[in-house]
PDB file of N, CA and C in Angstrom:
ATOM      1  N   MET N 259       0.866  -1.186  -0.115  1.00 49.00           N
ATOM      2  CA  MET N 259       0.009   0.075   0.094  1.00 49.00           C
ATOM      3  C   MET N 259       0.844   1.542  -0.221  1.00 49.00           C
ATOM      4  N   THR N 260       0.606   2.261  -1.060  1.00 53.00           N
ATOM      5  CA  THR N 260       1.206   3.481  -0.774  1.00 53.00           C
ATOM      6  C   THR N 260       0.673   4.578  -0.441  1.00 53.00           C
ATOM      7  N   ASP N 261       1.075   5.846   0.517  1.00 60.00           N
ATOM      8  CA  ASP N 261       0.597   7.206   0.661  1.00 60.00           C
ATOM      9  C   ASP N 261       0.686   7.713  -0.605  1.00 60.00           C
ATOM     10  N   HIS N 262      -0.449   8.525  -0.819  1.00 55.00           N
ATOM     11  CA  HIS N 262      -0.682   9.232  -2.087  1.00 55.00           C
ATOM     12  C   HIS N 262      -1.030  10.610  -1.288  1.00 55.00           C
ATOM     13  N   PRO N 263       0.081  11.475  -1.875  1.00 59.00           N
ATOM     14  CA  PRO N 263      -0.603  13.191  -0.969  1.00 59.00           C
ATOM     15  C   PRO N 263      -1.941  13.440  -1.510  1.00 59.00           C
ATOM     16  N   GLY N 264      -2.354  14.255  -0.767  1.00 55.00           N
ATOM     17  CA  GLY N 264      -3.961  14.638  -0.995  1.00 55.00           C
ATOM     18  C   GLY N 264      -3.780  15.820  -2.238  1.00 55.00           C
ATOM     19  N   PRO N 265      -4.947  16.431  -2.356  1.00 56.00           N
ATOM     20  CA  PRO N 265      -4.963  17.069  -3.425  1.00 56.00           C
ATOM     21  C   PRO N 265      -4.445  18.737  -2.823  1.00 56.00           C
ATOM     22  N   PRO N 266      -3.603  19.217  -3.850  1.00 56.00           N
ATOM     23  CA  PRO N 266      -3.223  20.820  -3.365  1.00 56.00           C
ATOM     24  C   PRO N 266      -4.245  21.280  -2.793  1.00 56.00           C
ATOM     25  N   PRO N 267      -4.115  22.315  -1.899  1.00 56.00           N
ATOM     26  CA  PRO N 267      -5.072  23.332  -1.551  1.00 56.00           C
ATOM     27  C   PRO N 267      -5.468  24.310  -2.382  1.00 56.00           C
ATOM     28  N   PRO N 268      -6.889  24.589  -2.544  1.00 63.00           N
ATOM     29  CA  PRO N 268      -7.223  25.664  -3.846  1.00 63.00           C
ATOM     30  C   PRO N 268      -6.341  26.786  -3.753  1.00 63.00           C
ATOM     31  N   ALA N 269      -6.144  27.406  -4.933  1.00 84.00           N
ATOM     32  CA  ALA N 269      -5.402  28.768  -4.875  1.00 84.00           C
ATOM     33  C   ALA N 269      -6.448  29.874  -4.917  1.00 84.00           C
ATOM     34  N   CYS N 270      -5.736  31.082  -4.640  1.00 89.00           N
ATOM     35  CA  CYS N 270      -6.606  31.878  -4.630  1.00 89.00           C
ATOM     36  C   CYS N 270      -6.851  32.465  -5.985  1.00 89.00           C
ATOM     37  N   ALA N 271      -8.078  32.626  -6.262  1.00 90.00           N
ATOM     38  CA  ALA N 271      -8.691  33.337  -7.549  1.00 90.00           C
ATOM     39  C   ALA N 271      -8.908  34.377  -7.972  1.00 90.00           C
ATOM     40  N   CYS N 272      -8.709  35.468  -7.006  1.00 91.00           N
ATOM     41  CA  CYS N 272      -8.798  36.685  -6.985  1.00 91.00           C
ATOM     42  C   CYS N 272      -7.530  37.347  -7.646  1.00 91.00           C
ATOM     43  N   LEU N 273      -7.781  38.561  -8.044  1.00 90.00           N
ATOM     44  CA  LEU N 273      -6.740  39.653  -8.714  1.00 90.00           C
ATOM     45  C   LEU N 273      -6.751  40.728  -7.815  1.00 90.00           C
ATOM     46  N   PRO N 274      -5.642  41.181  -7.182  1.00 89.00           N
ATOM     47  CA  PRO N 274      -4.628  40.295  -6.995  1.00 89.00           C
ATOM     48  C   PRO N 274      -4.736  39.277  -5.965  1.00 89.00           C
ATOM     49  N   ALA N 275      -4.039  38.271  -5.978  1.00 86.00           N
ATOM     50  CA  ALA N 275      -4.097  37.246  -5.056  1.00 86.00           C
ATOM     51  C   ALA N 275      -4.371  37.414  -3.833  1.00 86.00           C
ATOM     52  N   TRP N 276      -4.949  37.010  -2.763  1.00 87.00           N
ATOM     53  CA  TRP N 276      -4.914  37.120  -1.612  1.00 87.00           C
ATOM     54  C   TRP N 276      -5.125  38.768  -1.146  1.00 87.00           C
ATOM     55  N   PRO N 277      -5.842  39.437  -1.669  1.00 90.00           N
ATOM     56  CA  PRO N 277      -6.337  40.585  -1.311  1.00 90.00           C
ATOM     57  C   PRO N 277      -6.389  40.654   0.066  1.00 90.00           C
ATOM     58  N   ALA N 278      -7.397  39.950   1.173  1.00 92.00           N
ATOM     59  CA  ALA N 278      -7.419  40.098   2.520  1.00 92.00           C
ATOM     60  C   ALA N 278      -7.620  38.553   3.084  1.00 92.00           C
ATOM     61  N   MET N 279      -7.114  38.388   4.205  1.00 94.00           N
ATOM     62  CA  MET N 279      -7.192  36.948   4.710  1.00 94.00           C
ATOM     63  C   MET N 279      -8.178  37.240   6.267  1.00 94.00           C
ATOM     64  N   ALA N 280      -9.136  35.881   6.392  1.00 95.00           N
ATOM     65  CA  ALA N 280      -9.879  35.967   7.737  1.00 95.00           C
ATOM     66  C   ALA N 280     -10.092  34.561   8.145  1.00 95.00           C
ATOM     67  N   THR N 281     -10.466  34.855   9.182  1.00 94.00           N
ATOM     68  CA  THR N 281     -10.824  33.585  10.038  1.00 94.00           C
ATOM     69  C   THR N 281     -11.769  33.171  10.745  1.00 94.00           C
ATOM     70  N   VAL N 282     -12.699  32.354  10.844  1.00 93.00           N
ATOM     71  CA  VAL N 282     -13.653  32.434  11.689  1.00 93.00           C
ATOM     72  C   VAL N 282     -13.553  31.288  12.674  1.00 93.00           C
ATOM     73  N   ILE N 283     -13.655  32.428  13.818  1.00 92.00           N
ATOM     74  CA  ILE N 283     -13.979  31.477  15.245  1.00 92.00           C
ATOM     75  C   ILE N 283     -14.959  31.726  15.972  1.00 92.00           C
ATOM     76  N   GLU N 284     -15.486  30.546  16.776  1.00 93.00           N
ATOM     77  CA  GLU N 284     -16.617  30.783  17.025  1.00 93.00           C
ATOM     78  C   GLU N 284     -17.910  31.660  16.520  1.00 93.00           C
ATOM     79  N   GLY N 285     -17.864  31.498  15.162  1.00 93.00           N
ATOM     80  CA  GLY N 285     -18.807  31.990  14.347  1.00 93.00           C
ATOM     81  C   GLY N 285     -18.636  33.866  14.000  1.00 93.00           C
ATOM     82  N   THR N 286     -17.519  34.239  14.635  1.00 93.00           N
ATOM     83  CA  THR N 286     -17.091  35.467  14.509  1.00 93.00           C
ATOM     84  C   THR N 286     -15.722  35.661  13.598  1.00 93.00           C
ATOM     85  N   ALA N 287     -16.010  36.305  12.416  1.00 92.00           N
ATOM     86  CA  ALA N 287     -14.723  36.927  11.747  1.00 92.00           C
ATOM     87  C   ALA N 287     -13.820  37.610  11.863  1.00 92.00           C
ATOM     88  N   HIS N 288     -12.686  37.133  12.087  1.00 94.00           N
ATOM     89  CA  HIS N 288     -11.179  37.779  12.259  1.00 94.00           C
ATOM     90  C   HIS N 288     -10.016  38.077  11.106  1.00 94.00           C
ATOM     91  N   PRO N 289      -9.897  39.134  10.869  1.00 95.00           N
ATOM     92  CA  PRO N 289      -9.041  39.421   9.944  1.00 95.00           C
ATOM     93  C   PRO N 289      -7.508  38.888  10.228  1.00 95.00           C
ATOM     94  N   VAL N 290      -7.001  38.643   9.581  1.00 94.00           N
ATOM     95  CA  VAL N 290      -5.794  37.952   9.689  1.00 94.00           C
ATOM     96  C   VAL N 290      -4.246  38.246   8.983  1.00 94.00           C
ATOM     97  N   VAL N 291      -3.203  37.855   9.221  1.00 90.00           N
ATOM     98  CA  VAL N 291      -2.170  38.118   8.359  1.00 90.00           C
ATOM     99  C   VAL N 291      -1.219  37.025   8.673  1.00 90.00           C
ATOM    100  N   VAL N 292      -0.689  36.754   7.101  1.00 83.00           N
ATOM    101  CA  VAL N 292      -0.039  35.435   7.321  1.00 83.00           C
ATOM    102  C   VAL N 292       1.374  35.549   7.596  1.00 83.00           C
ATOM    103  N   LEU N 293       2.050  36.566   8.338  1.00 77.00           N
ATOM    104  CA  LEU N 293       3.409  36.953   8.589  1.00 77.00           C
ATOM    105  C   LEU N 293       3.799  36.137   9.687  1.00 77.00           C
ATOM    106  N   ALA N 294       3.118  35.320  10.594  1.00 77.00           N
ATOM    107  CA  ALA N 294       3.215  34.849  11.732  1.00 77.00           C
ATOM    108  C   ALA N 294       4.608  33.690  11.327  1.00 77.00           C
ATOM    109  N   PRO N 295       5.875  33.732  12.356  1.00 85.00           N
ATOM    110  CA  PRO N 295       6.727  32.718  12.004  1.00 85.00           C
ATOM    111  C   PRO N 295       6.516  31.280  12.397  1.00 85.00           C
ATOM    112  N   ALA N 296       5.539  31.088  13.095  1.00 90.00           N
ATOM    113  CA  ALA N 296       5.232  29.927  13.577  1.00 90.00           C
ATOM    114  C   ALA N 296       4.049  30.007  13.825  1.00 90.00           C
ATOM    115  N   HIS N 297       3.370  28.532  14.162  1.00 91.00           N
ATOM    116  CA  HIS N 297       1.922  28.448  14.175  1.00 91.00           C
ATOM    117  C   HIS N 297       1.361  29.224  15.577  1.00 91.00           C
ATOM    118  N   THR N 298       0.118  30.074  15.718  1.00 89.00           N
ATOM    119  CA  THR N 298      -0.168  30.383  16.791  1.00 89.00           C
ATOM    120  C   THR N 298      -1.160  29.312  17.627  1.00 89.00           C
ATOM    121  N   PRO N 299      -1.641  29.424  18.800  1.00 91.00           N
ATOM    122  CA  PRO N 299      -2.695  28.296  19.014  1.00 91.00           C
ATOM    123  C   PRO N 299      -4.076  28.287  18.234  1.00 91.00           C
ATOM    124  N   ALA N 300      -4.177  29.333  17.957  1.00 91.00           N
ATOM    125  CA  ALA N 300      -5.357  29.687  16.764  1.00 91.00           C
ATOM    126  C   ALA N 300      -5.156  29.061  15.312  1.00 91.00           C
ATOM    127  N   SER N 301      -3.939  29.613  15.148  1.00 91.00           N
ATOM    128  CA  SER N 301      -3.717  29.015  13.473  1.00 91.00           C
ATOM    129  C   SER N 301      -3.577  27.718  13.586  1.00 91.00           C
ATOM    130  N   ALA N 302      -3.500  27.060  14.717  1.00 92.00           N
ATOM    131  CA  ALA N 302      -3.285  25.632  14.655  1.00 92.00           C
ATOM    132  C   ALA N 302      -4.548  24.942  14.554  1.00 92.00           C
ATOM    133  N   LEU N 303      -5.363  25.697  15.091  1.00 94.00           N
ATOM    134  CA  LEU N 303      -6.942  25.264  14.946  1.00 94.00           C
ATOM    135  C   LEU N 303      -7.684  25.419  14.012  1.00 94.00           C
ATOM    136  N   TYR N 304      -7.344  26.659  13.238  1.00 94.00           N
ATOM    137  CA  TYR N 304      -8.210  26.933  12.435  1.00 94.00           C
ATOM    138  C   TYR N 304      -7.579  27.378  11.345  1.00 94.00           C
ATOM    139  N   LEU N 305      -8.208  27.573  10.045  1.00 92.00           N
ATOM    140  CA  LEU N 305      -7.652  27.837   9.003  1.00 92.00           C
ATOM    141  C   LEU N 305      -7.905  29.420   8.284  1.00 92.00           C
ATOM    142  N   ALA N 306      -6.791  29.781   7.862  1.00 93.00           N
ATOM    143  CA  ALA N 306      -7.078  31.199   7.267  1.00 93.00           C
ATOM    144  C   ALA N 306      -7.504  31.432   6.037  1.00 93.00           C
ATOM    145  N   ARG N 307      -8.498  31.919   5.852  1.00 94.00           N
ATOM    146  CA  ARG N 307      -9.187  32.161   4.420  1.00 94.00           C
ATOM    147  C   ARG N 307      -9.119  33.190   3.490  1.00 94.00           C
ATOM    148  N   CYS N 308      -8.882  33.581   2.414  1.00 94.00           N
ATOM    149  CA  CYS N 308      -9.146  34.380   1.437  1.00 94.00           C
ATOM    150  C   CYS N 308     -10.174  34.989   1.523  1.00 94.00           C
ATOM    151  N   ALA N 309     -10.397  36.240   2.129  1.00 91.00           N
ATOM    152  CA  ALA N 309     -11.720  37.034   2.311  1.00 91.00           C
ATOM    153  C   ALA N 309     -12.761  37.258   0.782  1.00 91.00           C
ATOM    154  N   GLY N 310     -11.942  37.257  -0.397  1.00 92.00           N
ATOM    155  CA  GLY N 310     -12.738  37.379  -1.678  1.00 92.00           C
ATOM    156  C   GLY N 310     -13.245  35.689  -1.795  1.00 92.00           C
ATOM    157  N   CYS N 311     -12.273  35.168  -2.314  1.00 93.00           N
ATOM    158  CA  CYS N 311     -12.779  33.563  -2.744  1.00 93.00           C
ATOM    159  C   CYS N 311     -12.957  32.913  -2.247  1.00 93.00           C
ATOM    160  N   GLY N 312     -12.270  32.479  -0.648  1.00 92.00           N
ATOM    161  CA  GLY N 312     -12.725  31.995   0.377  1.00 92.00           C
ATOM    162  C   GLY N 312     -11.343  30.520   0.125  1.00 92.00           C
ATOM    163  N   ALA N 313     -10.371  30.792  -0.701  1.00 93.00           N
ATOM    164  CA  ALA N 313      -9.413  29.805  -0.577  1.00 93.00           C
ATOM    165  C   ALA N 313      -8.725  29.694   0.625  1.00 93.00           C
ATOM    166  N   ALA N 314      -8.456  28.146   1.186  1.00 92.00           N
ATOM    167  CA  ALA N 314      -7.649  28.271   2.563  1.00 92.00           C
ATOM    168  C   ALA N 314      -6.462  28.157   2.410  1.00 92.00           C
ATOM    169  N   ASP N 315      -5.639  28.988   3.345  1.00 89.00           N
ATOM    170  CA  ASP N 315      -4.490  28.761   3.530  1.00 89.00           C
ATOM    171  C   ASP N 315      -3.526  28.035   4.694  1.00 89.00           C
ATOM    172  N   THR N 316      -2.975  26.895   4.550  1.00 87.00           N
ATOM    173  CA  THR N 316      -2.532  26.036   5.763  1.00 87.00           C
ATOM    174  C   THR N 316      -1.278  26.826   6.844  1.00 87.00           C
ATOM    175  N   GLY N 317      -0.870  27.916   6.321  1.00 89.00           N
ATOM    176  CA  GLY N 317       0.290  28.055   6.904  1.00 89.00           C
ATOM    177  C   GLY N 317       0.086  29.085   8.169  1.00 89.00           C
ATOM    178  N   PRO N 318       1.280  29.171   8.966  1.00 92.00           N
ATOM    179  CA  PRO N 318       0.162  30.098  10.147  1.00 92.00           C
ATOM    180  C   PRO N 318       0.297  31.453   9.827  1.00 92.00           C
ATOM    181  N   TRP N 319      -0.612  31.985  10.786  1.00 92.00           N
ATOM    182  CA  TRP N 319      -1.257  33.343  10.592  1.00 92.00           C
ATOM    183  C   TRP N 319      -1.213  34.113  12.284  1.00 92.00           C
ATOM    184  N   LYS N 320      -1.578  34.992  12.242  1.00 91.00           N
ATOM    185  CA  LYS N 320      -2.045  35.984  13.648  1.00 91.00           C
ATOM    186  C   LYS N 320      -3.149  36.765  13.386  1.00 91.00           C
ATOM    187  N   ARG N 321      -3.721  37.248  14.224  1.00 90.00           N
ATOM    188  CA  ARG N 321      -4.762  38.257  14.229  1.00 90.00           C
ATOM    189  C   ARG N 321      -4.397  39.360  13.921  1.00 90.00           C
ATOM    190  N   LEU N 322      -5.088  40.204  13.531  1.00 85.00           N
ATOM    191  CA  LEU N 322      -4.763  41.917  13.218  1.00 85.00           C
ATOM    192  C   LEU N 322      -5.092  42.302  14.496  1.00 85.00           C
ATOM    193  N   ASN N 323      -4.710  43.430  15.020  1.00 76.00           N
ATOM    194  CA  ASN N 323      -4.881  44.225  16.093  1.00 76.00           C
ATOM    195  C   ASN N 323      -5.937  45.194  15.848  1.00 76.00           C
ATOM    196  N   THR N 324      -7.425  45.017  15.536  1.00 66.00           N
ATOM    197  CA  THR N 324      -8.114  45.979  15.166  1.00 66.00           C
ATOM    198  C   THR N 324      -8.657  46.898  16.038  1.00 66.00           C
ATOM    199  N   SER N 325      -8.481  46.869  17.196  1.00 60.00           N
ATOM    200  CA  SER N 325      -8.681  47.821  18.487  1.00 60.00           C
ATOM    201  C   SER N 325      -8.377  48.987  18.018  1.00 60.00           C
ATOM    202  N   SER N 326      -9.330  49.983  18.291  1.00 52.00           N
ATOM    203  CA  SER N 326      -9.264  51.527  18.230  1.00 52.00           C
ATOM    204  C   SER N 326      -8.904  52.347  19.412  1.00 52.00           C
ATOM    205  N   ARG N 327      -8.624  51.652  20.454  1.00 48.00           N
ATOM    206  CA  ARG N 327      -8.445  52.407  21.787  1.00 48.00           C
ATOM    207  C   ARG N 327      -7.701  53.066  22.177  1.00 48.00           C
ATOM    208  N   ALA N 328      -7.803  54.325  22.252  1.00 49.00           N
ATOM    209  CA  ALA N 328      -6.670  55.389  22.752  1.00 49.00           C
ATOM    210  C   ALA N 328      -6.122  55.168  23.786  1.00 49.00           C
ATOM    211  N   ALA N 329      -4.743  55.408  24.036  1.00 49.00           N
ATOM    212  CA  ALA N 329      -4.232  55.490  25.518  1.00 49.00           C
ATOM    213  C   ALA N 329      -4.349  56.503  26.402  1.00 49.00           C
TER     214      ALA N 329
END
């Protein structure tokens, strides 16, 4: 019996590619960036997806800080 790799993940169909990334955690969408050097606890559990076409990115990501609180 041989192990066959699964199909490659779908590529982003947007122009330009990967215009924005997001993940959904407990029903809430969170914008993310894929600049994390290693998986975070959340990126190990949830996929980041292109906000335009929905293509999945299996690499590490981190949530964008969208807080607008003033110091």
